[in-house]
Coordinates of C-alpha atoms in Angstrom, one line a residue:
M464 CA 16.4 -47.7 -44.0
R465 CA 15.0 -48.9 -40.7
M466 CA 14.5 -46.3 -37.9
P467 CA 16.1 -47.2 -34.6
R468 CA 13.7 -48.8 -32.1
R469 CA 14.5 -46.1 -29.5
G470 CA 13.5 -43.4 -31.8
L471 CA 10.2 -45.1 -32.5
V472 CA 9.5 -45.3 -28.8
I473 CA 10.3 -41.6 -28.3
Q474 CA 8.1 -40.6 -31.2
A475 CA 5.3 -42.8 -29.9
R476 CA 5.5 -41.2 -26.4
T477 CA 5.7 -37.8 -27.8
R478 CA 2.5 -38.4 -30.0
W479 CA 0.5 -39.7 -27.0
L480 CA 1.7 -36.9 -24.7
L481 CA 0.8 -34.2 -27.1
V482 CA -2.7 -35.9 -27.7
G483 CA -3.2 -36.0 -23.8
L484 CA -2.3 -32.4 -23.4
A485 CA -4.5 -31.3 -26.2
L486 CA -7.5 -33.1 -24.6
L487 CA -6.8 -31.6 -21.2
F488 CA -6.6 -28.1 -22.8
S489 CA -9.9 -28.7 -24.5
L490 CA -11.4 -29.8 -21.2
V491 CA -10.4 -26.7 -19.4
L492 CA -11.8 -24.5 -22.2
L493 CA -15.1 -26.3 -21.9
M494 CA -15.1 -25.8 -18.1
Y495 CA -14.3 -22.1 -18.7
L496 CA -17.3 -21.6 -21.0
L497 CA -19.7 -23.5 -18.6
E498 CA -18.5 -21.5 -15.6
C499 CA -18.8 -18.2 -17.3
A500 CA -22.4 -18.9 -18.4
P501 CA -25.0 -17.2 -16.1
Q502 CA -26.7 -19.6 -13.9
T503 CA -30.4 -19.7 -13.3
D504 CA -32.3 -20.6 -10.3
G505 CA -35.8 -22.0 -10.9
N506 CA -36.8 -21.5 -7.3
G507 CA -35.8 -17.9 -7.1
S508 CA -38.6 -15.4 -6.5
L509 CA -39.1 -12.6 -8.9
P510 CA -38.5 -9.1 -7.8
G511 CA -41.8 -7.2 -7.1
V512 CA -43.6 -10.6 -6.3
V513 CA -42.4 -12.5 -3.3
G514 CA -39.2 -10.6 -2.6
E515 CA -40.6 -7.1 -3.1
S516 CA -40.3 -6.4 0.6
M517 CA -36.5 -6.8 0.4
G518 CA -36.2 -3.6 -1.5
K519 CA -34.5 -2.6 -4.7
E520 CA -31.0 -2.1 -2.9
Y521 CA -30.9 -5.7 -1.9
Y522 CA -31.3 -7.0 -5.4
Q523 CA -28.7 -4.5 -6.7
A524 CA -26.2 -5.6 -4.1
L525 CA -27.0 -9.3 -4.9
L526 CA -26.5 -8.7 -8.7
Q527 CA -23.2 -6.9 -7.9
E528 CA -21.9 -9.8 -5.8
Q529 CA -22.8 -12.3 -8.5
E530 CA -21.2 -10.2 -11.2
E531 CA -18.0 -9.9 -9.1
H532 CA -18.1 -13.6 -8.4
Y533 CA -18.3 -14.5 -12.1
Q534 CA -15.6 -12.0 -13.0
N535 CA -13.2 -13.5 -10.3
R536 CA -14.0 -17.0 -11.5
A537 CA -13.4 -16.0 -15.2
T538 CA -10.1 -14.3 -14.3
S539 CA -9.1 -17.5 -12.4
L540 CA -9.9 -19.8 -15.3
K541 CA -8.0 -17.5 -17.8
R542 CA -5.1 -17.7 -15.4
Q543 CA -5.3 -21.5 -15.4
I544 CA -5.4 -21.7 -19.2
A545 CA -2.3 -19.4 -19.4
Q546 CA -0.6 -21.8 -17.0
L547 CA -1.5 -24.8 -19.1
K548 CA -0.2 -23.1 -22.1
Q549 CA 3.0 -22.5 -20.4
E550 CA 3.3 -26.0 -19.2
L551 CA 2.5 -27.3 -22.7
Q552 CA 5.4 -25.2 -24.0
E553 CA 7.7 -26.4 -21.3
M554 CA 6.7 -30.0 -22.1
S555 CA 7.4 -29.5 -25.7
D556 CA 10.9 -28.2 -24.9
K557 CA 11.5 -31.1 -22.7
L558 CA 10.5 -33.5 -25.6
K559 CA 12.8 -31.8 -28.0
S560 CA 15.7 -32.3 -25.5
L561 CA 14.7 -36.1 -25.2
Q562 CA 14.9 -36.5 -29.0
E563 CA 18.5 -35.3 -28.9
K564 CA 21.0 -38.1 -29.0
K565 CA 22.7 -37.0 -25.8
S566 CA 22.5 -34.1 -23.4
P567 CA 25.0 -31.2 -23.8
K568 CA 27.7 -31.0 -21.2
V569 CA 29.0 -27.9 -19.6
N570 CA 32.7 -28.3 -18.2
G571 CA 32.3 -32.0 -18.3
M572 CA 29.1 -31.9 -16.2
N573 CA 25.6 -32.9 -17.4
Y574 CA 23.6 -29.7 -17.6
Q575 CA 20.3 -31.4 -17.0
G576 CA 21.7 -32.8 -13.8
T577 CA 22.8 -29.4 -12.6
K578 CA 19.4 -28.0 -13.3
E579 CA 17.6 -30.8 -11.4
Q580 CA 20.1 -30.2 -8.5
T581 CA 19.2 -26.5 -8.4
S582 CA 15.6 -27.4 -8.4
N583 CA 16.0 -29.8 -5.6
D584 CA 17.9 -27.3 -3.5
L585 CA 15.2 -24.6 -4.0
L586 CA 12.4 -27.0 -3.0
E587 CA 14.5 -28.0 0.1
F588 CA 14.8 -24.4 1.0
L589 CA 11.1 -23.7 0.6
H590 CA 10.2 -26.7 2.8
S591 CA 12.7 -25.3 5.4
Q592 CA 10.7 -22.0 5.3
I593 CA 7.6 -24.0 6.4
D594 CA 9.4 -25.6 9.2
K595 CA 10.7 -22.4 10.5
A596 CA 7.4 -20.7 10.5
E597 CA 4.8 -20.9 13.2
V598 CA 2.5 -23.1 11.2
S599 CA 2.4 -26.5 12.7
M600 CA 3.4 -25.6 16.3
G601 CA 3.7 -22.5 18.4
A602 CA 6.8 -20.3 19.1
K603 CA 8.1 -18.9 22.3
L604 CA 7.4 -15.2 22.3
P605 CA 8.8 -12.6 24.7
S606 CA 5.5 -10.9 25.3
E607 CA 1.9 -10.5 24.1
Y608 CA 3.1 -7.9 21.6
G609 CA 5.2 -10.5 19.9
V610 CA 2.2 -12.3 18.3
I611 CA 1.7 -11.7 14.6
P612 CA -2.2 -11.4 14.3
F613 CA -4.1 -12.9 11.5
E614 CA -6.5 -10.9 9.2
S615 CA -9.7 -12.6 8.3
F616 CA -11.5 -12.6 5.0
T617 CA -14.5 -13.9 3.2
S618 CA -14.9 -14.4 -0.6
M619 CA -15.9 -10.7 -0.7
K620 CA -14.4 -8.7 2.1
V621 CA -11.2 -8.4 4.3
F622 CA -11.3 -7.6 8.1
Q623 CA -8.1 -5.9 9.0
L624 CA -6.4 -4.7 12.2
E625 CA -3.9 -2.2 10.7
M626 CA -6.1 0.4 9.3
G627 CA -3.9 3.6 9.5
L628 CA -6.1 6.6 8.9
T629 CA -7.5 5.8 5.5
R630 CA -8.5 2.1 5.5
H631 CA -11.6 0.7 7.1
P632 CA -12.0 -2.2 9.6
E633 CA -14.0 -4.0 6.9
E634 CA -13.6 -3.3 3.3
K635 CA -13.3 -5.0 -0.1
P636 CA -9.7 -5.5 -1.4
V637 CA -8.9 -2.4 -3.4
R638 CA -5.8 -3.6 -5.2
K639 CA -6.3 -6.2 -8.0
D640 CA -3.2 -8.2 -6.9
K641 CA -4.7 -8.6 -3.4
R642 CA -8.1 -9.8 -4.8
D643 CA -6.3 -12.2 -7.2
E644 CA -4.3 -13.6 -4.3
L645 CA -7.3 -14.4 -2.2
V646 CA -9.2 -15.9 -5.2
E647 CA -6.2 -18.0 -5.9
V648 CA -5.9 -19.2 -2.3
I649 CA -9.6 -20.2 -2.1
E650 CA -9.3 -22.2 -5.4
A651 CA -6.0 -23.9 -4.1
G652 CA -7.8 -24.9 -1.0
L653 CA -10.7 -26.4 -3.2
E654 CA -8.1 -28.3 -5.2
V655 CA -6.7 -29.8 -2.0
I656 CA -10.1 -30.9 -0.9
N657 CA -11.5 -32.1 -4.1
N658 CA -8.3 -33.9 -5.2
P659 CA -6.7 -35.3 -1.9
D660 CA -3.3 -36.8 -1.6
E661 CA -2.6 -40.0 0.4
E662 CA -1.5 -37.9 3.3
D663 CA -4.8 -36.1 3.5
G664 CA -6.3 -39.3 5.1
Q665 CA -8.7 -40.4 2.3
D666 CA -8.6 -43.8 0.6
E667 CA -7.5 -43.8 -2.9
D668 CA -10.3 -46.4 -3.6
D669 CA -12.9 -43.8 -2.9
G670 CA -14.0 -42.5 -6.4
V671 CA -14.9 -39.0 -7.3
G672 CA -18.5 -40.0 -7.4
D673 CA -18.4 -41.1 -3.7
R674 CA -17.0 -37.8 -2.5
Q675 CA -18.6 -34.5 -2.0
L676 CA -17.1 -31.9 -4.3
Y677 CA -16.8 -28.5 -2.9
S678 CA -17.0 -25.2 -4.7
E679 CA -16.4 -21.5 -4.1
N680 CA -19.9 -21.1 -2.6
D681 CA -18.8 -23.5 0.2
F682 CA -16.1 -21.3 1.4
I683 CA -16.9 -19.9 4.8
E684 CA -14.0 -17.8 6.0
G685 CA -10.2 -17.6 6.1
Y686 CA -7.4 -16.1 8.0
Y687 CA -3.9 -15.0 6.7
R688 CA -0.8 -13.5 8.3
T689 CA 2.7 -12.8 7.0
E690 CA 6.0 -13.5 8.7
R691 CA 8.2 -11.1 6.9
D692 CA 11.2 -13.5 6.7
K693 CA 9.4 -16.8 6.0
G694 CA 6.1 -16.4 4.1
T695 CA 2.4 -16.1 4.3
Q696 CA 0.2 -18.6 6.1
Y697 CA -3.5 -19.2 5.2
E698 CA -6.2 -21.0 7.2
L699 CA -9.2 -21.8 5.1
F700 CA -12.6 -23.2 6.2
Y701 CA -15.3 -24.7 3.9
K702 CA -18.7 -26.2 4.7
K703 CA -21.7 -27.4 2.8
M704 CA -24.8 -25.5 3.3
D705 CA -26.8 -28.4 4.7
G706 CA -23.9 -30.0 6.7
M707 CA -22.2 -29.6 10.0
E708 CA -18.8 -30.8 8.9
Y709 CA -16.1 -28.2 8.1
R710 CA -13.1 -28.8 6.0
H711 CA -10.0 -27.0 7.2
V712 CA -7.1 -26.4 4.8
T713 CA -3.8 -24.9 5.8
L714 CA -1.6 -23.4 3.0
F715 CA 1.7 -21.6 3.2
R716 CA 3.3 -19.4 0.5
P717 CA 7.0 -19.5 1.4
F718 CA 9.3 -16.6 0.5
G719 CA 12.2 -17.7 -1.6
P720 CA 15.8 -16.7 -1.0
L721 CA 17.0 -13.2 -1.6
M722 CA 17.7 -12.4 -5.3
K723 CA 19.9 -9.6 -6.6
V724 CA 17.8 -7.3 -8.9
K725 CA 20.5 -4.6 -9.4
S726 CA 23.5 -3.0 -7.9
E727 CA 24.3 0.5 -8.8
T728 CA 26.1 3.7 -7.5
V729 CA 24.0 6.9 -7.3
D730 CA 25.8 10.2 -7.4
I731 CA 23.7 12.9 -5.8
S732 CA 26.5 15.4 -5.2
R733 CA 25.3 17.7 -8.1
S734 CA 21.5 17.2 -7.6
I735 CA 19.8 20.6 -7.0
I736 CA 16.4 20.7 -5.3
N737 CA 14.0 23.4 -6.1
V738 CA 11.9 23.8 -2.9
I739 CA 8.6 25.4 -3.9
V740 CA 6.4 27.0 -1.2
P741 CA 3.0 28.6 -2.0
L742 CA 2.0 31.2 0.6
A743 CA -0.6 33.8 1.5
G744 CA -0.2 35.8 4.7
R745 CA 1.2 33.8 7.7
T746 CA 4.4 35.8 7.9
E747 CA 5.3 34.5 11.3
A748 CA 5.1 30.9 10.1
F749 CA 7.3 31.9 7.2
A750 CA 9.9 33.4 9.4
Q751 CA 10.0 30.1 11.4
F752 CA 10.3 28.1 8.1
M753 CA 13.2 30.2 6.9
Q754 CA 15.0 29.6 10.2
N755 CA 14.8 25.9 9.5
F756 CA 15.7 26.5 5.8
R757 CA 18.7 28.5 6.9
D758 CA 20.0 25.7 9.2
V759 CA 19.4 22.7 6.8
C760 CA 19.6 24.1 3.3
I761 CA 22.0 26.9 3.5
H762 CA 24.4 25.7 6.2
Q763 CA 24.2 21.9 5.7
D764 CA 23.0 20.8 2.4
K765 CA 24.1 23.8 0.1
R766 CA 22.4 22.3 -3.0
V767 CA 18.9 24.0 -2.8
H768 CA 17.1 26.7 -4.7
L769 CA 14.0 28.3 -2.9
T770 CA 10.9 29.5 -4.9
V771 CA 8.2 31.3 -2.9
V772 CA 4.9 32.0 -4.6
Y773 CA 3.1 34.6 -2.8
F774 CA -0.6 35.4 -3.2
G775 CA -1.9 38.9 -2.5
Q776 CA -0.4 42.1 -1.3
D777 CA -1.0 41.9 2.5
G778 CA 2.3 40.7 4.0
L779 CA 4.2 40.7 0.7
S780 CA 6.7 43.4 2.0
E781 CA 7.3 41.4 5.1
V782 CA 8.1 38.2 3.1
K783 CA 10.4 40.2 0.9
S784 CA 12.2 41.7 4.0
I785 CA 12.7 38.1 5.5
L786 CA 14.2 36.8 2.3
E787 CA 16.6 39.8 1.9
S788 CA 17.7 39.5 5.5
V789 CA 18.6 35.9 5.1
A790 CA 20.4 36.8 1.9
R791 CA 22.5 39.4 3.6
E792 CA 23.4 37.3 6.6
T793 CA 24.2 34.1 4.8
D794 CA 25.2 35.3 1.3
F795 CA 22.4 33.1 -0.1
H796 CA 20.9 34.3 -3.3
N797 CA 19.4 31.1 -4.9
Y798 CA 15.8 32.1 -4.3
T799 CA 12.9 33.4 -6.5
L800 CA 9.9 35.3 -5.3
V801 CA 6.8 35.1 -7.5
S802 CA 4.0 37.5 -6.6
L803 CA 0.4 36.9 -7.7
N804 CA -2.3 39.4 -6.9
E805 CA -5.1 36.9 -6.7
E806 CA -6.9 34.5 -4.3
F807 CA -4.7 31.7 -2.7
N808 CA -4.7 28.5 -4.8
R809 CA -2.1 25.9 -3.7
G810 CA -2.1 24.1 -6.9
R811 CA -1.8 27.2 -8.9
G812 CA 1.0 28.4 -6.7
L813 CA 3.0 25.1 -7.1
D814 CA 2.4 25.1 -10.8
M815 CA 3.7 28.6 -11.2
G816 CA 6.7 27.8 -9.0
A817 CA 7.5 24.8 -11.2
R818 CA 7.2 26.9 -14.4
A819 CA 9.2 29.8 -13.1
W820 CA 12.3 27.7 -13.2
E821 CA 14.2 28.4 -16.5
K822 CA 17.4 26.3 -16.3
G823 CA 16.2 22.9 -17.7
E824 CA 15.6 19.8 -15.7
V825 CA 15.5 20.1 -11.9
L826 CA 14.2 18.0 -8.9
M827 CA 11.4 19.8 -7.1
F828 CA 10.2 19.5 -3.6
F829 CA 6.6 20.7 -3.2
C830 CA 6.5 22.0 0.4
D831 CA 4.3 23.9 2.8
V832 CA 5.3 26.7 5.2
D833 CA 4.3 24.5 8.2
V834 CA 6.7 21.7 7.3
Y835 CA 10.0 21.0 9.0
F836 CA 12.6 18.8 7.3
T837 CA 16.1 17.7 7.8
A838 CA 19.1 17.3 5.6
E839 CA 18.7 13.6 5.6
F840 CA 15.3 13.9 4.2
L841 CA 16.7 16.0 1.2
N842 CA 19.0 13.1 0.4
S843 CA 16.0 10.7 0.6
C844 CA 14.3 13.1 -1.9
R845 CA 17.2 12.7 -4.3
L846 CA 17.5 8.9 -3.9
N847 CA 13.8 8.1 -4.4
A848 CA 13.0 10.4 -7.4
E849 CA 14.2 9.6 -10.9
P850 CA 13.3 11.4 -14.1
G851 CA 11.0 9.4 -16.3
K852 CA 11.0 6.4 -13.7
K853 CA 10.1 7.3 -10.1
V854 CA 8.3 10.1 -8.1
F855 CA 8.6 10.2 -4.3
Y856 CA 5.5 10.7 -2.1
P857 CA 6.8 10.6 1.5
V858 CA 4.4 10.2 4.4
V859 CA 4.7 13.1 6.8
F860 CA 4.7 12.8 10.6
S861 CA 2.0 15.3 11.7
L862 CA 2.4 16.8 15.2
Y863 CA -0.5 17.3 17.5
N864 CA -1.5 20.6 19.2
P865 CA 1.5 21.2 21.6
A866 CA -0.9 23.0 24.1
I867 CA -2.6 19.4 24.7
V868 CA 0.4 17.2 24.2
Y869 CA 2.4 19.3 26.9
A870 CA -0.4 20.4 28.9
N871 CA 1.4 19.4 32.2
Q872 CA 4.2 21.9 31.4
D873 CA 3.9 25.7 31.9
I874 CA 4.9 26.3 28.2
P875 CA 5.5 23.8 25.3
P876 CA 9.2 23.0 24.6
P877 CA 11.0 24.5 21.6
V878 CA 10.0 23.0 18.2
E879 CA 13.2 21.2 17.8
Q880 CA 12.3 19.2 21.1
Q881 CA 8.8 18.5 19.8
L882 CA 10.1 16.4 16.7
V883 CA 9.7 12.9 18.2
H884 CA 7.8 10.0 16.8
K885 CA 5.5 9.0 19.6
K886 CA 1.8 7.9 19.7
D887 CA 0.8 10.9 21.8
S888 CA 2.9 13.5 19.9
G889 CA 1.7 12.9 16.4
F890 CA 0.7 10.5 13.7
W891 CA 1.7 9.4 10.2
R892 CA -0.4 11.5 7.8
D893 CA -1.1 8.6 5.4
F894 CA -4.1 10.5 4.0
G895 CA -2.0 13.4 2.8
F896 CA -0.3 13.7 -0.6
G897 CA 0.9 17.3 -0.6
M898 CA 4.6 16.8 0.1
T899 CA 6.2 15.2 -2.9
C900 CA 9.6 15.2 -4.8
Q901 CA 9.4 14.9 -8.5
Y902 CA 11.3 16.0 -11.6
R903 CA 10.0 19.0 -13.5
T904 CA 9.7 17.2 -16.8
D905 CA 7.6 14.4 -15.2
F906 CA 5.4 17.0 -13.6
L907 CA 4.8 18.8 -16.9
T908 CA 4.4 15.6 -18.9
V909 CA 1.7 14.3 -16.6
G910 CA -0.1 17.7 -16.9
G911 CA 0.5 19.3 -13.5
F912 CA -2.3 20.2 -11.1
D913 CA -6.0 20.5 -11.8
L914 CA -6.2 24.4 -11.7
E915 CA -10.0 24.2 -11.5
V916 CA -9.7 23.2 -7.8
K917 CA -10.2 26.2 -5.6
G918 CA -9.2 26.7 -1.9
W919 CA -8.1 24.0 0.4
G920 CA -7.4 20.4 -0.5
G921 CA -8.0 18.2 -3.5
E922 CA -5.3 19.3 -5.9
D923 CA -2.7 17.0 -4.5
V924 CA -4.9 13.9 -4.7
H925 CA -5.6 14.7 -8.4
L926 CA -1.9 14.9 -9.2
Y927 CA -1.1 11.7 -7.2
R928 CA -3.9 9.8 -9.1
K929 CA -2.4 10.9 -12.5
Y930 CA 0.9 9.2 -11.5
L931 CA -1.0 6.1 -10.3
H932 CA -2.7 5.8 -13.6
G933 CA 0.6 6.3 -15.5
E934 CA 3.7 4.2 -15.9
L935 CA 6.0 6.0 -13.4
M936 CA 6.7 4.2 -10.2
V937 CA 5.3 5.8 -7.1
I938 CA 7.5 5.5 -4.0
R939 CA 5.3 5.9 -0.9
T940 CA 6.9 5.5 2.5
P941 CA 7.0 7.2 5.9
V942 CA 10.3 9.1 6.5
P943 CA 11.7 10.1 9.8
G944 CA 13.1 13.5 8.7
L945 CA 9.7 15.2 7.6
F946 CA 7.3 16.8 10.1
H947 CA 4.1 18.9 9.8
L948 CA 3.9 21.4 12.6
W949 CA 0.6 22.0 14.3
H950 CA -1.2 25.2 13.5
E951 CA -4.7 26.5 13.9
K952 CA -6.8 25.4 11.0
H953 CA -9.8 27.4 9.6
C954 CA -12.3 25.8 7.3
A955 CA -13.8 28.6 5.1
D956 CA -17.5 28.6 4.3
E957 CA -16.7 29.2 0.6
L958 CA -15.3 25.6 0.3
T959 CA -17.3 22.9 -1.5
P960 CA -19.0 20.3 0.7
E961 CA -16.5 17.8 -0.1
Q962 CA -13.6 20.2 0.6
Y963 CA -15.2 21.3 3.8
R964 CA -15.6 17.7 5.0
M965 CA -12.0 17.0 4.1
C966 CA -10.9 20.2 6.0
I967 CA -13.0 19.3 9.2
Q968 CA -11.6 15.7 9.1
S969 CA -8.0 16.9 8.9
K970 CA -8.7 19.4 11.7
A971 CA -10.1 16.8 14.0
M972 CA -7.2 14.4 13.4
N973 CA -4.5 17.1 13.9
E974 CA -5.6 18.1 17.3
A975 CA -4.6 15.3 19.6
S976 CA -4.2 11.5 20.1
H977 CA -7.1 9.3 21.1
S978 CA -6.0 9.1 24.7
H979 CA -5.5 12.8 25.1
L980 CA -8.9 13.7 23.5
G981 CA -10.4 11.1 25.8
M982 CA -8.9 12.9 28.8
L983 CA -10.5 16.1 27.6
V984 CA -13.9 14.6 27.1
F985 CA -13.8 13.1 30.6
R986 CA -12.1 16.2 32.3
D987 CA -15.1 16.9 34.6
E988 CA -15.3 13.3 35.7
I989 CA -11.6 13.1 36.4
E990 CA -11.6 16.4 38.4
A991 CA -14.6 15.2 40.4
H992 CA -12.7 12.0 41.3
L993 CA -9.6 14.0 42.4
R994 CA -11.7 16.2 44.6
K995 CA -13.2 13.2 46.3
Q996 CA -9.7 11.6 46.7
A997 CA -8.4 14.9 48.3
Y998 CA -11.5 15.2 50.6
R999 CA -11.1 11.6 51.7
T1000 CA -7.4 12.1 52.4
N1001 CA -8.0 15.3 54.4
S1002 CA -10.8 13.5 56.4
E1003 CA -8.5 10.6 57.4
A1004 CA -5.8 13.1 58.3
V1005 CA -8.1 15.0 60.6
G1006 CA -9.6 11.9 62.1

């Protein structure tokens, strides 16, 4: 029986297409092996001979840069191979559909046509995102603050404007996804240069041999910025070592349309929060804390348990008296006082507070006596922590020294009036991880705090890193209803050098804003200027 001619044609096309894809895949594997092989430079000087004056550190840094370069290149090639495998699979699926006698129809409509229409609509939307963005032409802005600045980068470093209090103006990308993004962008720019389209202004007749091929080593610098509702723009510059001609490539990664991930109803009406506060001395601060607790937790929220873990004997009776007084006045008895006759250790205090709960699962809020929170924050705590899935690490707004902030007033205003988010009143404490909401089972499963850490600082970072290295999602965001009140900080001599450095750093950042500290530094100069001005005014009045 003779096979229909159409079937022979399809089989022939299929055979040649698969052979072509197999050859292409083999070529990429060969490129991968060649790229990953260490390169040798016959002209390089040996350490200890010509380049001895450069020092051991220079060669170590050079070796590290080369190692990172090859690792990035290998990662990129692996990603390309994976993409080719995916394309091969997609092509195989398409060939199978071609071999079918006719395409299936859904409700009388050709499904393949619907799929192509969806793809065309998406492509049209992505192009519209480029047209809307400030890529090809400028946009009219209301003021100088409306400009979205770029951040610049090289193949090894990023230079960033928004540093917060933990990042540096120049640093290597820490997150793997950020490193992969920049490597991908640099390689995409090379692909555009080495394989130009008609619209790039190069003749098709120019063979590859007649063109200069660029590599990662020819990348000079790049800039990128993100418009939140449109996408990320990249400006890339390449140049040969011995040339003066730069190649400039503009890329744009458009954001797609919004997609629904999930929609759910969250019932927090029965969610109890166990607020755990470690304490040693500082009874006046505890009395102020209990005033806030009374207003927010007892009168408003009414779904809170308080656990106080007290270290030592001095002040213990006063703490008991404050708790009993609040209980009598408000009929609130959902509290636990754990007494430990030992040196203060924040991690141990929170660990003991977590283990003192004997009623099964509970959401815990690790808190300090100097923290002021609102009822809205407690709901944020409930919404952003989920057992076995999420832990909540809010960024606290830390208030500066009120004696400096309100120096032009006779006395600072009440605490409630100091709770404002302004540059000169405080800062987002993005280097602190002590305030957190997490479920008891997650805390115990991850192993709790490192109880070997003594004194101030360090224990919260250890716990935070445990979650980062695990499978739970960490929700990290500034929240408006959580404040750290200023208090005098004392860095004890018993601290380790690292703890003492952290303590001094925190103390300096807690004192005042940059402008207020500058006014203190130049106080004598300012007063001298005012005296001169007053003298000149008086002289003119007498004259």
